[in-house]
mmCIF file of C-alpha atoms and ligand atoms in Angstrom:
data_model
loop_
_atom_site.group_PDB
_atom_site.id
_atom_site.type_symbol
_atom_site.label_atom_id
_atom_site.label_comp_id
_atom_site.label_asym_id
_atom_site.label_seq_id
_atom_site.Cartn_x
_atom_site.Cartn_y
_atom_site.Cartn_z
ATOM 1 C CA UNK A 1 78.890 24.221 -13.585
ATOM 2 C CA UNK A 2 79.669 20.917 -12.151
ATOM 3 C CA UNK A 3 78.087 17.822 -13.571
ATOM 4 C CA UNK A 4 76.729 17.157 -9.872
ATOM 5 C CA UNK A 5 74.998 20.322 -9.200
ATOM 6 C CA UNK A 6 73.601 20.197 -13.158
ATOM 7 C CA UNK A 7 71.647 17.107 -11.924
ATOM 8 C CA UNK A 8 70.536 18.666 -8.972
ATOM 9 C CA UNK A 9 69.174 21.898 -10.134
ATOM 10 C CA UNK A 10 67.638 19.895 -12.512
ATOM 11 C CA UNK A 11 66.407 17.674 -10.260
ATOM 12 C CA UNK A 12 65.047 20.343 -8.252
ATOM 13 C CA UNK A 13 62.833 21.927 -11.381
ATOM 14 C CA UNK A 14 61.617 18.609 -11.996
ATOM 15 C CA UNK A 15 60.089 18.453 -8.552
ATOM 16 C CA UNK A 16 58.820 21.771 -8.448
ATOM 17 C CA UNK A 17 57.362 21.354 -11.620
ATOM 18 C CA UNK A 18 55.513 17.928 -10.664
ATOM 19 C CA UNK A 19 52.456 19.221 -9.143
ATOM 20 C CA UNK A 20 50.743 20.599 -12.204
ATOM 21 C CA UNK A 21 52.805 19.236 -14.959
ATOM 22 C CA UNK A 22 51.846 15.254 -13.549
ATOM 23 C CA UNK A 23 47.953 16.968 -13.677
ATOM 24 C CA UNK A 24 48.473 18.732 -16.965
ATOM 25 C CA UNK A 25 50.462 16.444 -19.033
ATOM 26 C CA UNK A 26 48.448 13.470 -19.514
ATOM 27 C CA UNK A 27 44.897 15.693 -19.598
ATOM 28 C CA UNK A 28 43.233 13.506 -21.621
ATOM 29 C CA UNK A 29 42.721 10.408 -19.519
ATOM 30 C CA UNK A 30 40.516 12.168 -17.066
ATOM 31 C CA UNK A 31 36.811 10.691 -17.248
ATOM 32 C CA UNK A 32 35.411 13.841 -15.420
ATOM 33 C CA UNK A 33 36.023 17.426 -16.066
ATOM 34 C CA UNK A 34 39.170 18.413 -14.840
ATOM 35 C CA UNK A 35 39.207 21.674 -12.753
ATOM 36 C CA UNK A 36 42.969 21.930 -11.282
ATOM 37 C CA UNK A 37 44.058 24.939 -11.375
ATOM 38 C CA UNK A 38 40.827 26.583 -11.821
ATOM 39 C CA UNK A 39 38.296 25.779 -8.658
ATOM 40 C CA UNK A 40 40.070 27.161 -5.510
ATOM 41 C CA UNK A 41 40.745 24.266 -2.660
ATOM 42 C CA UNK A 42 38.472 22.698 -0.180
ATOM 43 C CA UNK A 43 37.994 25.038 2.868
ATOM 44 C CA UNK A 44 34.981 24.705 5.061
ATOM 45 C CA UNK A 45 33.734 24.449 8.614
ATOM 46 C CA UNK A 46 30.641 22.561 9.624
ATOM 47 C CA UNK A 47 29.331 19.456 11.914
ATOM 48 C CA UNK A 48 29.408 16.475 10.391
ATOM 49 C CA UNK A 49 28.008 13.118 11.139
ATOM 50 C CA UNK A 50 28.014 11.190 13.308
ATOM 51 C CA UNK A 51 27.912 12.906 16.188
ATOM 52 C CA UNK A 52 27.869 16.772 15.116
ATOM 53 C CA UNK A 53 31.631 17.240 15.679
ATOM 54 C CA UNK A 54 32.526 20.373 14.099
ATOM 55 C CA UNK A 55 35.576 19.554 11.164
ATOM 56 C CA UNK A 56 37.114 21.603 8.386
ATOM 57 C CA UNK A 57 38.869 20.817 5.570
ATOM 58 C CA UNK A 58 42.224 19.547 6.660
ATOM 59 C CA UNK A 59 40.026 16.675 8.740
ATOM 60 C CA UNK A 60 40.141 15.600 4.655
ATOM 61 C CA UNK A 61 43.608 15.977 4.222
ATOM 62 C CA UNK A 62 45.075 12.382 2.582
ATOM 63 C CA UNK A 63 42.121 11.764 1.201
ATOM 64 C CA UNK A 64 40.260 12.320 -1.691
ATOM 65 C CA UNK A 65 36.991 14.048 -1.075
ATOM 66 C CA UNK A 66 33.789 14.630 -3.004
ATOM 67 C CA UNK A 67 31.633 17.396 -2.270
ATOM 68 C CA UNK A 68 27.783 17.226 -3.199
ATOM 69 C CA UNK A 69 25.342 19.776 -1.993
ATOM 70 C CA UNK A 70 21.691 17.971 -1.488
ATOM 71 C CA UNK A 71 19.046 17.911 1.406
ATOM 72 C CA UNK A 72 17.244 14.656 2.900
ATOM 73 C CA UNK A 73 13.750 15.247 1.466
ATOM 74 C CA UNK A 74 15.072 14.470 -1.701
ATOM 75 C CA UNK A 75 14.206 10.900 -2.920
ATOM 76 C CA UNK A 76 15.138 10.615 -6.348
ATOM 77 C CA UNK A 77 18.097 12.775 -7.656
ATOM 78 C CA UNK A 78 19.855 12.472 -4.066
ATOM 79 C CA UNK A 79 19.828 8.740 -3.736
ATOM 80 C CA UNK A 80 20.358 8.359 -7.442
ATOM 81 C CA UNK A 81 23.264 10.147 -7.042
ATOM 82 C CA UNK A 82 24.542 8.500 -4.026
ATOM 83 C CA UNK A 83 23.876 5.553 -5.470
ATOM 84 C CA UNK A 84 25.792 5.622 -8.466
ATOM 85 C CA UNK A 85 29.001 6.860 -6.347
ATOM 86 C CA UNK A 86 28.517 3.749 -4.431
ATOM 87 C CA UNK A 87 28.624 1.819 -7.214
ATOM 88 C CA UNK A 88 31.357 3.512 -8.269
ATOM 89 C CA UNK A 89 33.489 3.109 -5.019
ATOM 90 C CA UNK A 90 32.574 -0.177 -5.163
ATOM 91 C CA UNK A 91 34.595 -0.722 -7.890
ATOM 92 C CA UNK A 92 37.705 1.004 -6.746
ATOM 93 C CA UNK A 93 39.003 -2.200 -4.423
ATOM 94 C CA UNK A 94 41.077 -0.548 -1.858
ATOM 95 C CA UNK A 95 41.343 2.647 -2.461
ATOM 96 C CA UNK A 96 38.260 2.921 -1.254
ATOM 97 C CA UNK A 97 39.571 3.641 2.234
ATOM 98 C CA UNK A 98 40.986 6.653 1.122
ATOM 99 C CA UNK A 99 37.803 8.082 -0.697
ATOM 100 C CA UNK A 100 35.220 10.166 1.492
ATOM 101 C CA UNK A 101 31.857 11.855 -0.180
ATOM 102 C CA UNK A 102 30.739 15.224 1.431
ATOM 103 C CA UNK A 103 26.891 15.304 1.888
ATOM 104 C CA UNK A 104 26.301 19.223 1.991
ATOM 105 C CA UNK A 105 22.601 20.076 3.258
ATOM 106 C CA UNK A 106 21.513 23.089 1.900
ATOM 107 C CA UNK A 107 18.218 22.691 4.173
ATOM 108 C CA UNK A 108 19.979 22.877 7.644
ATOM 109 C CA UNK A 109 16.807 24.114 8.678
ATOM 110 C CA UNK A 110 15.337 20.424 8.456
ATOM 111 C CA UNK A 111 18.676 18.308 7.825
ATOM 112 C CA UNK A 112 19.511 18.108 11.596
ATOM 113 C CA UNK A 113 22.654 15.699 12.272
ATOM 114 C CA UNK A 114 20.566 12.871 13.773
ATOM 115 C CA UNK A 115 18.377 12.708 10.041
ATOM 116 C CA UNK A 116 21.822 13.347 8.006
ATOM 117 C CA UNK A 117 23.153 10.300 9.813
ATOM 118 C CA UNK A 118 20.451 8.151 8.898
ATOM 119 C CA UNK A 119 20.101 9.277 5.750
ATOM 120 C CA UNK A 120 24.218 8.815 4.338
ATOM 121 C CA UNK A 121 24.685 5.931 6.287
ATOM 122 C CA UNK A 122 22.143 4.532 3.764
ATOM 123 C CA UNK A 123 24.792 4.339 0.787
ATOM 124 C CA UNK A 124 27.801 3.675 2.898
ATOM 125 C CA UNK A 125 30.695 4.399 5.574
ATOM 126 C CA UNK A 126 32.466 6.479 2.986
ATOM 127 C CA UNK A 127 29.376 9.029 3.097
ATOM 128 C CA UNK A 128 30.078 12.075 5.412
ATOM 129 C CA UNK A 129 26.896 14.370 6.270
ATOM 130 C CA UNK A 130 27.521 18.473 6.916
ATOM 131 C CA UNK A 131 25.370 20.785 8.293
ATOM 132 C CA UNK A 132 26.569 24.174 8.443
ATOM 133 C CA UNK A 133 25.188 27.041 9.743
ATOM 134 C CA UNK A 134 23.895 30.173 7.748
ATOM 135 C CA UNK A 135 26.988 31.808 7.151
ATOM 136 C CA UNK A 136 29.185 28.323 7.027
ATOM 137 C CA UNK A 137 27.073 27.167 4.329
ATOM 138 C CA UNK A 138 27.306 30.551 2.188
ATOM 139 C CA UNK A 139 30.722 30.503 2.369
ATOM 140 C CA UNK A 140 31.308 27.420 1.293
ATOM 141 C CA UNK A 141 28.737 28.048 -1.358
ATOM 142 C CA UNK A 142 29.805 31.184 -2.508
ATOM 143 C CA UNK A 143 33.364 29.449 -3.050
ATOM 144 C CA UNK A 144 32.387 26.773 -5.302
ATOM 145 C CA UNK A 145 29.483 29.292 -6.913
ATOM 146 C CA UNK A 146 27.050 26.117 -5.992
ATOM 147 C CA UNK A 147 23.548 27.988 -6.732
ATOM 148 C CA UNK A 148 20.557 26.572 -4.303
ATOM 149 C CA UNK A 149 17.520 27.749 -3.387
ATOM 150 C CA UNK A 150 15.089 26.675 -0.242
ATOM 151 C CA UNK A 151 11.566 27.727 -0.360
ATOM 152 C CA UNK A 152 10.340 26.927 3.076
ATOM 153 C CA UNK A 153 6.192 26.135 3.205
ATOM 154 C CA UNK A 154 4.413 24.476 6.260
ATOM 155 C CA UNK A 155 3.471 22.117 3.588
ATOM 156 C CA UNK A 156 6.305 19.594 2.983
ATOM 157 C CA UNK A 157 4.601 19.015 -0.427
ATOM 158 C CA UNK A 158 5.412 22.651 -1.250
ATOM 159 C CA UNK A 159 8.613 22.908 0.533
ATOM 160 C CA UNK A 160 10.542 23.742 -2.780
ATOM 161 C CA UNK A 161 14.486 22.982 -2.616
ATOM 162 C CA UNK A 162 16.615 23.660 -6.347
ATOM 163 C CA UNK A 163 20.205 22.445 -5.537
ATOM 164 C CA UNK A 164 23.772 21.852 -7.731
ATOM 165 C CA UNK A 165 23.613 18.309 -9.166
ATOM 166 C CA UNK A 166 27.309 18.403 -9.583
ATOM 167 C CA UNK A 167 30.111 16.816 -7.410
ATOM 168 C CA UNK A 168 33.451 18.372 -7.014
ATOM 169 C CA UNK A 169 36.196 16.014 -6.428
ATOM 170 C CA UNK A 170 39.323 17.164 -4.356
ATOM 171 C CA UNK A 171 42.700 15.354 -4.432
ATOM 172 C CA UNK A 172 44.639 14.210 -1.097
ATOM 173 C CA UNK A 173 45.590 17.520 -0.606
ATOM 174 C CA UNK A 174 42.854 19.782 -0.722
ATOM 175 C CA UNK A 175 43.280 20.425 -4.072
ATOM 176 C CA UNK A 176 40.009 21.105 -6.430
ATOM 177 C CA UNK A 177 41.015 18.252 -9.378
ATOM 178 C CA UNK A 178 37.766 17.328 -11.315
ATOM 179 C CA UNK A 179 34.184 18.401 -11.842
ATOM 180 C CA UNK A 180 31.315 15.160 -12.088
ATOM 181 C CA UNK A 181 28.519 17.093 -13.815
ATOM 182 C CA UNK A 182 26.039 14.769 -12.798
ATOM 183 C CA UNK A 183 25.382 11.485 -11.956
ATOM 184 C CA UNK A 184 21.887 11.218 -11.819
ATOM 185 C CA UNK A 185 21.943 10.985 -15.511
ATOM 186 C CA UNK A 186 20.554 8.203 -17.410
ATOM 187 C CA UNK A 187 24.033 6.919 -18.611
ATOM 188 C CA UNK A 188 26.296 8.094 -15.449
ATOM 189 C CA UNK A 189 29.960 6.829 -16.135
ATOM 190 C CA UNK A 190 29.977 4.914 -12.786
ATOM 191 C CA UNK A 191 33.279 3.092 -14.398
ATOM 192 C CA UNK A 192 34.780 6.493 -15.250
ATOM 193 C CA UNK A 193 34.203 8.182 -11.696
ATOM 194 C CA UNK A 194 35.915 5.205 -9.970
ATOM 195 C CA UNK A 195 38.709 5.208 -12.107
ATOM 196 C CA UNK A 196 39.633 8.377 -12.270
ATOM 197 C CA UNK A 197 38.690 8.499 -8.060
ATOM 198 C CA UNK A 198 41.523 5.572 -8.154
ATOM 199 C CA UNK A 199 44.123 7.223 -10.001
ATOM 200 C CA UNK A 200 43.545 10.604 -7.806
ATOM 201 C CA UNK A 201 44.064 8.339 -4.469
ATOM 202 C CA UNK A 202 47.752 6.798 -6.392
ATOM 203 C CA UNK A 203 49.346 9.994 -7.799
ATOM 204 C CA UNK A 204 50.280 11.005 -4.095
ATOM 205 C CA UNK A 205 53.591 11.541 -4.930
ATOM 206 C CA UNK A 206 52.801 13.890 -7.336
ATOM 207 C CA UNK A 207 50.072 16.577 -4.967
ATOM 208 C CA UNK A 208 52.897 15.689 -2.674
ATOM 209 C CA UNK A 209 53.330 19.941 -2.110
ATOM 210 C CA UNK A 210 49.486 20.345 -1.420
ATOM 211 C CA UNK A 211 49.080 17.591 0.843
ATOM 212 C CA UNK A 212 52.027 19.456 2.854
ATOM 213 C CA UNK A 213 50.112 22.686 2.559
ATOM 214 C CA UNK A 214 47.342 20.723 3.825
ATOM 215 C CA UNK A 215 49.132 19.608 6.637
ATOM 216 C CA UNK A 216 50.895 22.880 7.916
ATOM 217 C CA UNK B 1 -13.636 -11.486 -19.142
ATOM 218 C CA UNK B 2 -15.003 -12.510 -22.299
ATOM 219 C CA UNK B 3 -14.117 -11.946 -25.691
ATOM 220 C CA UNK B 4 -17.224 -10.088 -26.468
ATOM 221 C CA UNK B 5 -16.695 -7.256 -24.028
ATOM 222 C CA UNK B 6 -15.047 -4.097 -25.089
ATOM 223 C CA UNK B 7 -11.919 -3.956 -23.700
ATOM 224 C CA UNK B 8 -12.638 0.119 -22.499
ATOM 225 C CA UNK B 9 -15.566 -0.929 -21.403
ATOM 226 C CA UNK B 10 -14.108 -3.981 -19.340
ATOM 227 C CA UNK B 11 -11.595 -1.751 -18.013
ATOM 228 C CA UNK B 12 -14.095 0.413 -16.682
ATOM 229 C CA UNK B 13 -15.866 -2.116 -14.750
ATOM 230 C CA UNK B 14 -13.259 -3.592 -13.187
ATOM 231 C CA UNK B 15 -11.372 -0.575 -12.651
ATOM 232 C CA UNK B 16 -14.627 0.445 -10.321
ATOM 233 C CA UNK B 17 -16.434 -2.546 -9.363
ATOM 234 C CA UNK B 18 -13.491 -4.379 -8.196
ATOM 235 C CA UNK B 19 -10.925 -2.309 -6.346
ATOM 236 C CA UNK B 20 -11.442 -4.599 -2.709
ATOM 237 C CA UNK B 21 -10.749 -7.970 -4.396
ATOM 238 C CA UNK B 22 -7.881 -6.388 -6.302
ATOM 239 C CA UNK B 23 -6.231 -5.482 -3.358
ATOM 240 C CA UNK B 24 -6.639 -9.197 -1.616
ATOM 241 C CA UNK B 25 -5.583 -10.512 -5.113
ATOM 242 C CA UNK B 26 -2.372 -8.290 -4.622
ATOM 243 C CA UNK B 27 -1.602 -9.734 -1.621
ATOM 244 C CA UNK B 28 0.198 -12.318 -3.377
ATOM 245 C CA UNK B 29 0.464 -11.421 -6.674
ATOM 246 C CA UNK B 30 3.909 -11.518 -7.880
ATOM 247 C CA UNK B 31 5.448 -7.964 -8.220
ATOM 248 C CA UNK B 32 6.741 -8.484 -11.862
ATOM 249 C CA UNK B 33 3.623 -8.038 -13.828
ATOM 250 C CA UNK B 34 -0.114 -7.040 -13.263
ATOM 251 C CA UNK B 35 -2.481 -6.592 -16.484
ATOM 252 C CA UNK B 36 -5.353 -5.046 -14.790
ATOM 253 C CA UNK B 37 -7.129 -4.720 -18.314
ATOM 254 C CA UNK B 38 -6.830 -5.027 -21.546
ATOM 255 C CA UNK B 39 -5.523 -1.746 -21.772
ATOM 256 C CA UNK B 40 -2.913 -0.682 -19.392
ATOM 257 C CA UNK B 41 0.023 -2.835 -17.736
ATOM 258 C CA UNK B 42 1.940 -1.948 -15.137
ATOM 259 C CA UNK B 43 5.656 -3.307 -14.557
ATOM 260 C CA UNK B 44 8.532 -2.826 -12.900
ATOM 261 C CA UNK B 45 6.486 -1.031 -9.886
ATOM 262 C CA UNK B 46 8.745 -0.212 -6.666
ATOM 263 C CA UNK B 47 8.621 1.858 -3.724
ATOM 264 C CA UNK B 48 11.989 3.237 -2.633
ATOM 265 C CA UNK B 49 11.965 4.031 1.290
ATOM 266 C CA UNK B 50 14.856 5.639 2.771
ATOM 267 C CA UNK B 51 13.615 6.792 6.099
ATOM 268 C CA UNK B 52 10.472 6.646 8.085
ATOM 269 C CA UNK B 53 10.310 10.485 8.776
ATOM 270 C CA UNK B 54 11.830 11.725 5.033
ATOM 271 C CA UNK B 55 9.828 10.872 1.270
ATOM 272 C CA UNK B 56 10.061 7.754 -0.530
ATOM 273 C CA UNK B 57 9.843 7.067 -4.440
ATOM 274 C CA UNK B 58 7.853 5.251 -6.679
ATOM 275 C CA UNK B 59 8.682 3.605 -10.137
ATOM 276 C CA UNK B 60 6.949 2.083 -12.786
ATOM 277 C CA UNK B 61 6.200 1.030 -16.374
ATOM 278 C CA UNK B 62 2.813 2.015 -16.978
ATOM 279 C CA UNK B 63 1.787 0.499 -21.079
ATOM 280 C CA UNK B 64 -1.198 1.888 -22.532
ATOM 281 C CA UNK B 65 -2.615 -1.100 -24.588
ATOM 282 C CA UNK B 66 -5.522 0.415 -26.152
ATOM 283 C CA UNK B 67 -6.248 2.504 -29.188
ATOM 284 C CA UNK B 68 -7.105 6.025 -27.160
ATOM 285 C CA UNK B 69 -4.687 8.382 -25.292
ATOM 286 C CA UNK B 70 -4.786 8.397 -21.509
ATOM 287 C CA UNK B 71 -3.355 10.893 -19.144
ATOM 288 C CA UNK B 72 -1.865 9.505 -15.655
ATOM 289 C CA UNK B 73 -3.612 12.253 -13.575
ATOM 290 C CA UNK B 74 -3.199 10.615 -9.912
ATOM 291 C CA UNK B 75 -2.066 8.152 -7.651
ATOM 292 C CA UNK B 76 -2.961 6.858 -4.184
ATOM 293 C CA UNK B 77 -1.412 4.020 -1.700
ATOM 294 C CA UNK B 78 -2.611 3.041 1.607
ATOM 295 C CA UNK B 79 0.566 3.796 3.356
ATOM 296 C CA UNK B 80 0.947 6.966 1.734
ATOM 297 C CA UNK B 81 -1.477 9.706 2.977
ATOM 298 C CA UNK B 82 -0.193 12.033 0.212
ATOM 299 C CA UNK B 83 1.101 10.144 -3.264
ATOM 300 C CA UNK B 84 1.623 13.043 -6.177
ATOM 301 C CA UNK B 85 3.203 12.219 -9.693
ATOM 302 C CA UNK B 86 6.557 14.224 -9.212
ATOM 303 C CA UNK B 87 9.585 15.000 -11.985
ATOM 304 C CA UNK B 88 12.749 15.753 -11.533
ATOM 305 C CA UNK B 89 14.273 18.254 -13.653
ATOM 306 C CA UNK B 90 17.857 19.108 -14.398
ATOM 307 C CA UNK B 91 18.871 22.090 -16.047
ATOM 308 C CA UNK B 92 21.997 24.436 -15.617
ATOM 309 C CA UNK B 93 23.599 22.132 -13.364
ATOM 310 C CA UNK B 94 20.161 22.650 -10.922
ATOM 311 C CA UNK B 95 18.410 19.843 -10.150
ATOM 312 C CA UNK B 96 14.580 20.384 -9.191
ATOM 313 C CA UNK B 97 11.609 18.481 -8.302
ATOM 314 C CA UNK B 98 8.254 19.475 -8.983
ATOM 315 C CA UNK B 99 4.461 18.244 -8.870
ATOM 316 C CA UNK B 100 2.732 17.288 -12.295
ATOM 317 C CA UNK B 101 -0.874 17.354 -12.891
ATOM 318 C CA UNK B 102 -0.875 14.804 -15.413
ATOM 319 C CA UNK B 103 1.033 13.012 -18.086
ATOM 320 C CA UNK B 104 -0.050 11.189 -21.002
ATOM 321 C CA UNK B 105 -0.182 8.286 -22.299
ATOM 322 C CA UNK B 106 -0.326 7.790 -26.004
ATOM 323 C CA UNK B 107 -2.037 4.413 -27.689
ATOM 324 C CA UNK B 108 0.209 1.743 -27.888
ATOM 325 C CA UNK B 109 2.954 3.762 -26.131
ATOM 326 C CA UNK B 110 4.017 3.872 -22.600
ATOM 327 C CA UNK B 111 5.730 6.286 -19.578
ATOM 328 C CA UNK B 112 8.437 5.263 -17.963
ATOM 329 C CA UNK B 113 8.670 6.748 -13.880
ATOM 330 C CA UNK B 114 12.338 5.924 -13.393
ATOM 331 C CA UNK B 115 15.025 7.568 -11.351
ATOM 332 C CA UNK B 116 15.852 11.078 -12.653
ATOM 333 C CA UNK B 117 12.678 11.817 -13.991
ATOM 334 C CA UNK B 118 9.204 10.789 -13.184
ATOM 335 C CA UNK B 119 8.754 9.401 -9.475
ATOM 336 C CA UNK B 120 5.841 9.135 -7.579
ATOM 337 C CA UNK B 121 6.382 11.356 -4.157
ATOM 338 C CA UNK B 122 5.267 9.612 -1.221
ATOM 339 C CA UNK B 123 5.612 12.220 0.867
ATOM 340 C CA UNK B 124 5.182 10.285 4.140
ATOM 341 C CA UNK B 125 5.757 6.832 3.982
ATOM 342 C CA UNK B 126 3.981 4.397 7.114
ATOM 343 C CA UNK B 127 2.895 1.093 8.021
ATOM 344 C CA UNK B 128 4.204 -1.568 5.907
ATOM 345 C CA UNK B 129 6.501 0.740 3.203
ATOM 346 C CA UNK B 130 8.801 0.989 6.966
ATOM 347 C CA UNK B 131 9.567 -2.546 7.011
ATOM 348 C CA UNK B 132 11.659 -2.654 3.544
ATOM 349 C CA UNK B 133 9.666 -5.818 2.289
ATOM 350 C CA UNK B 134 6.607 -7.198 0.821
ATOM 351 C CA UNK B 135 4.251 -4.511 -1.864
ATOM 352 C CA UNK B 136 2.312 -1.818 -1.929
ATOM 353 C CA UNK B 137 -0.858 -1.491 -3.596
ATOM 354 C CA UNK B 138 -0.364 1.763 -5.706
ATOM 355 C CA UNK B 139 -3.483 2.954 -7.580
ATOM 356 C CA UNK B 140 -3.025 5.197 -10.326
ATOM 357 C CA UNK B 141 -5.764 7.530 -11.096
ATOM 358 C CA UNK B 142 -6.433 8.300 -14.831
ATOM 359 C CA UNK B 143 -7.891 10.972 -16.100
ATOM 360 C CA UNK B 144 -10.938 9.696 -17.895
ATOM 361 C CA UNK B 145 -11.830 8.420 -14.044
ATOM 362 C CA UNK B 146 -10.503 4.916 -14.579
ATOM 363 C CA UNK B 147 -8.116 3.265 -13.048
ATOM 364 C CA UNK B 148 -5.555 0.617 -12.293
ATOM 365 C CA UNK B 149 -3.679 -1.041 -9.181
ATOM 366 C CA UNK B 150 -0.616 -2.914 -9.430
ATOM 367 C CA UNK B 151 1.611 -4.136 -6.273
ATOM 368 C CA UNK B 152 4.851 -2.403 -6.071
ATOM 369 C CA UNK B 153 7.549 -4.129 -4.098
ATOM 370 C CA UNK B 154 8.219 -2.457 -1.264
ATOM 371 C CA UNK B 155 12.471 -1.582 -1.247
ATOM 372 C CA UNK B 156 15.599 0.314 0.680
ATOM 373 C CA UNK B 157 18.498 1.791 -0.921
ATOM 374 C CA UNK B 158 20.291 -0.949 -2.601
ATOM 375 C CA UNK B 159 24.048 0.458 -3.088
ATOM 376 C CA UNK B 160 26.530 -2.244 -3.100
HETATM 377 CU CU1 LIG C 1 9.779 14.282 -5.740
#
């Protein structure tokens, strides 16, 4: 064995390696609950806002993606939420560009793409409404095992919706990375969520394989 | 109010005799503080409007001054045709919202409605909450029949 092909074999097991020893190795510094390897990738199609153009997932190729699942006749947890990812984006200078939050309605029925534009564009350009239909929104459900419930009533009062609180964060290439339990808590780590959203939207070198996935 | 009335018993008549000049006083009472009696305080109070056609949320400090328990049971706005004491509830990873029929208020203690937890659920918000500015006269209803109304300033989504 040459000297030369030594260093490129082992060059070439470095590389392959990358993907999930970069996301394994340094486990620890992860603010949020970290999910690679164990939440499958993003993989949806719906309308989104602004305008009701149908997108899937690879429209969120390159960048990192939250996913929350909530419905517009929510006026505390939702915008609690929301607002605390704000904040949080806020802080993550310019990055930022490359950070999009999925606004799932699980009440399609009522969530039509004129109200979910409204209501996102209330926390910020970054915030991406979906509306999917029946069978769009199981899916995607069913993939992420997001629970929700609607209880339709003529009454809005009694017009019961139970929805995830969680957000699942994806990496620039589709990948699932971390879990945000919730962050309508009383003591949300707003600081922790932006810099872990930072460091997601830098290690491109190292999700370099997914984002090609993505792409292809 | 003098020093010789009780303070229940001054609560009581103001909390009935007096709700049309509260309301003008409102007008331009600051929205910081508003000691309707000697034995509740409101603070903090603030509607949260998102959009015209969806529910907006109220918050508040609500102190219970006085030496006997009281239980929240109610609240009303004029810009709100329906106002019910809601709480969110988190458990599992599920995140619910439901009505409550009353919560208390121990002597000396106080309830915080804050986001998370208890909001009041206006479930159709008009007339002035729309503009984003100036306060709303909440009323909230007590239990014993009483009474207070504090001016909650009137907000949108305040993100960055
Ligand atoms: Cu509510």
């Amino acid at each position: 064995m040459t000297g030369a092909l030594h260093r490129r074999q082992a060059l070439g097991l470095l590389a392959a390696a990358l993907p999930l020893s970069a996301a394994r190795a340094d486990d620890g510094g992860w603010h949020d609950i970290d999910v690679t390897g164990t939440s499958p990738s993003l993989d949806f199609t719906m309308m989104a806002t602004p305008d009701g153009q149908t997108v899937f997932q690879n429209n969120y190729v390159g960048y990192v993606t939250m996913l929350y699942f909530g419905y517009t006749f929510c006026p505390d947890v939702c915008p609690l939420t929301m607002q605390n990812v704000a904040a949080a984006l806020a802080k993550t200078g310019k990055a930022v560009k490359d950070i999009r939050f999925l606004f799932v309605t699980v009440d399609p029925k009522r969530d039509t793409i004129p109200v979910l534009k409204a209501y996102v564009g209330l926390f910020g350009p970054e915030f991406v409404g979906l509306r999917g239909d029946a069978d769009q929104l199981a899916l995607l459900t069913k993939r992420f095992r997001v629970a929700y419930s609607v209880t339709p009533s003529p009454d809005p009062a009694k017009y019961e919706v139970i929805h995830g609180s969680a957000i699942y964060v994806f990496d620039r290439g589709l990948n699932a990375r971390l879990l945000v339990p919730s962050m309508a808590t009383k003591t949300p780590d707003i600081d922790g969520l932006a810099a872990d959203l930072v460091r997601l939207v830098n290690e491109r070198p190292s999700s370099w394989f997914g984002w090609l996935r993505g792409i292809v | 109010m003098t020093s010789s009335s009780h303070p229940e018993t001054a609560f009581r008549r103001m909390a009935g005799r007096a709700a049309s000049a509260l309301l003008v006083a409102l007008a331009v009472a600051p929205p910081a503080a508003w000691a309707a009696s000697p034995d509740v305080a409101v603070t903090g109070g603030r509607m949260q409007v998102l959009l015209p056609s969806r529910p907006a949320a109220g918050y508040f400090t609500l102190e219970n001054r006085g030496d006997t328990p009281l239980a929240l049971s109610g609240a009303s706005a004029p810009d709100c045709q329906s106002l019910m004491l809601h709480q969110s509830t988190e458990t599992g990873g599920m995140a619910r919202m439901a009505m409550v029929d009353s919560v208390p208020v121990p002597p000396h203690g106080s309830i915080r409605f804050s986001p998370g937890g208890y909001h009041l659920m206006c479930m159709q918000p008009t007339g002035i909450l729309l503009t984003h500015k100036g306060t709303e006269a909440v009323t909230l209803h007590f239990a014993d029949g009483g009474s207070v109304s504090a001016p909650f300033a009137i907000q949108g989504v305040g993100t960055r």
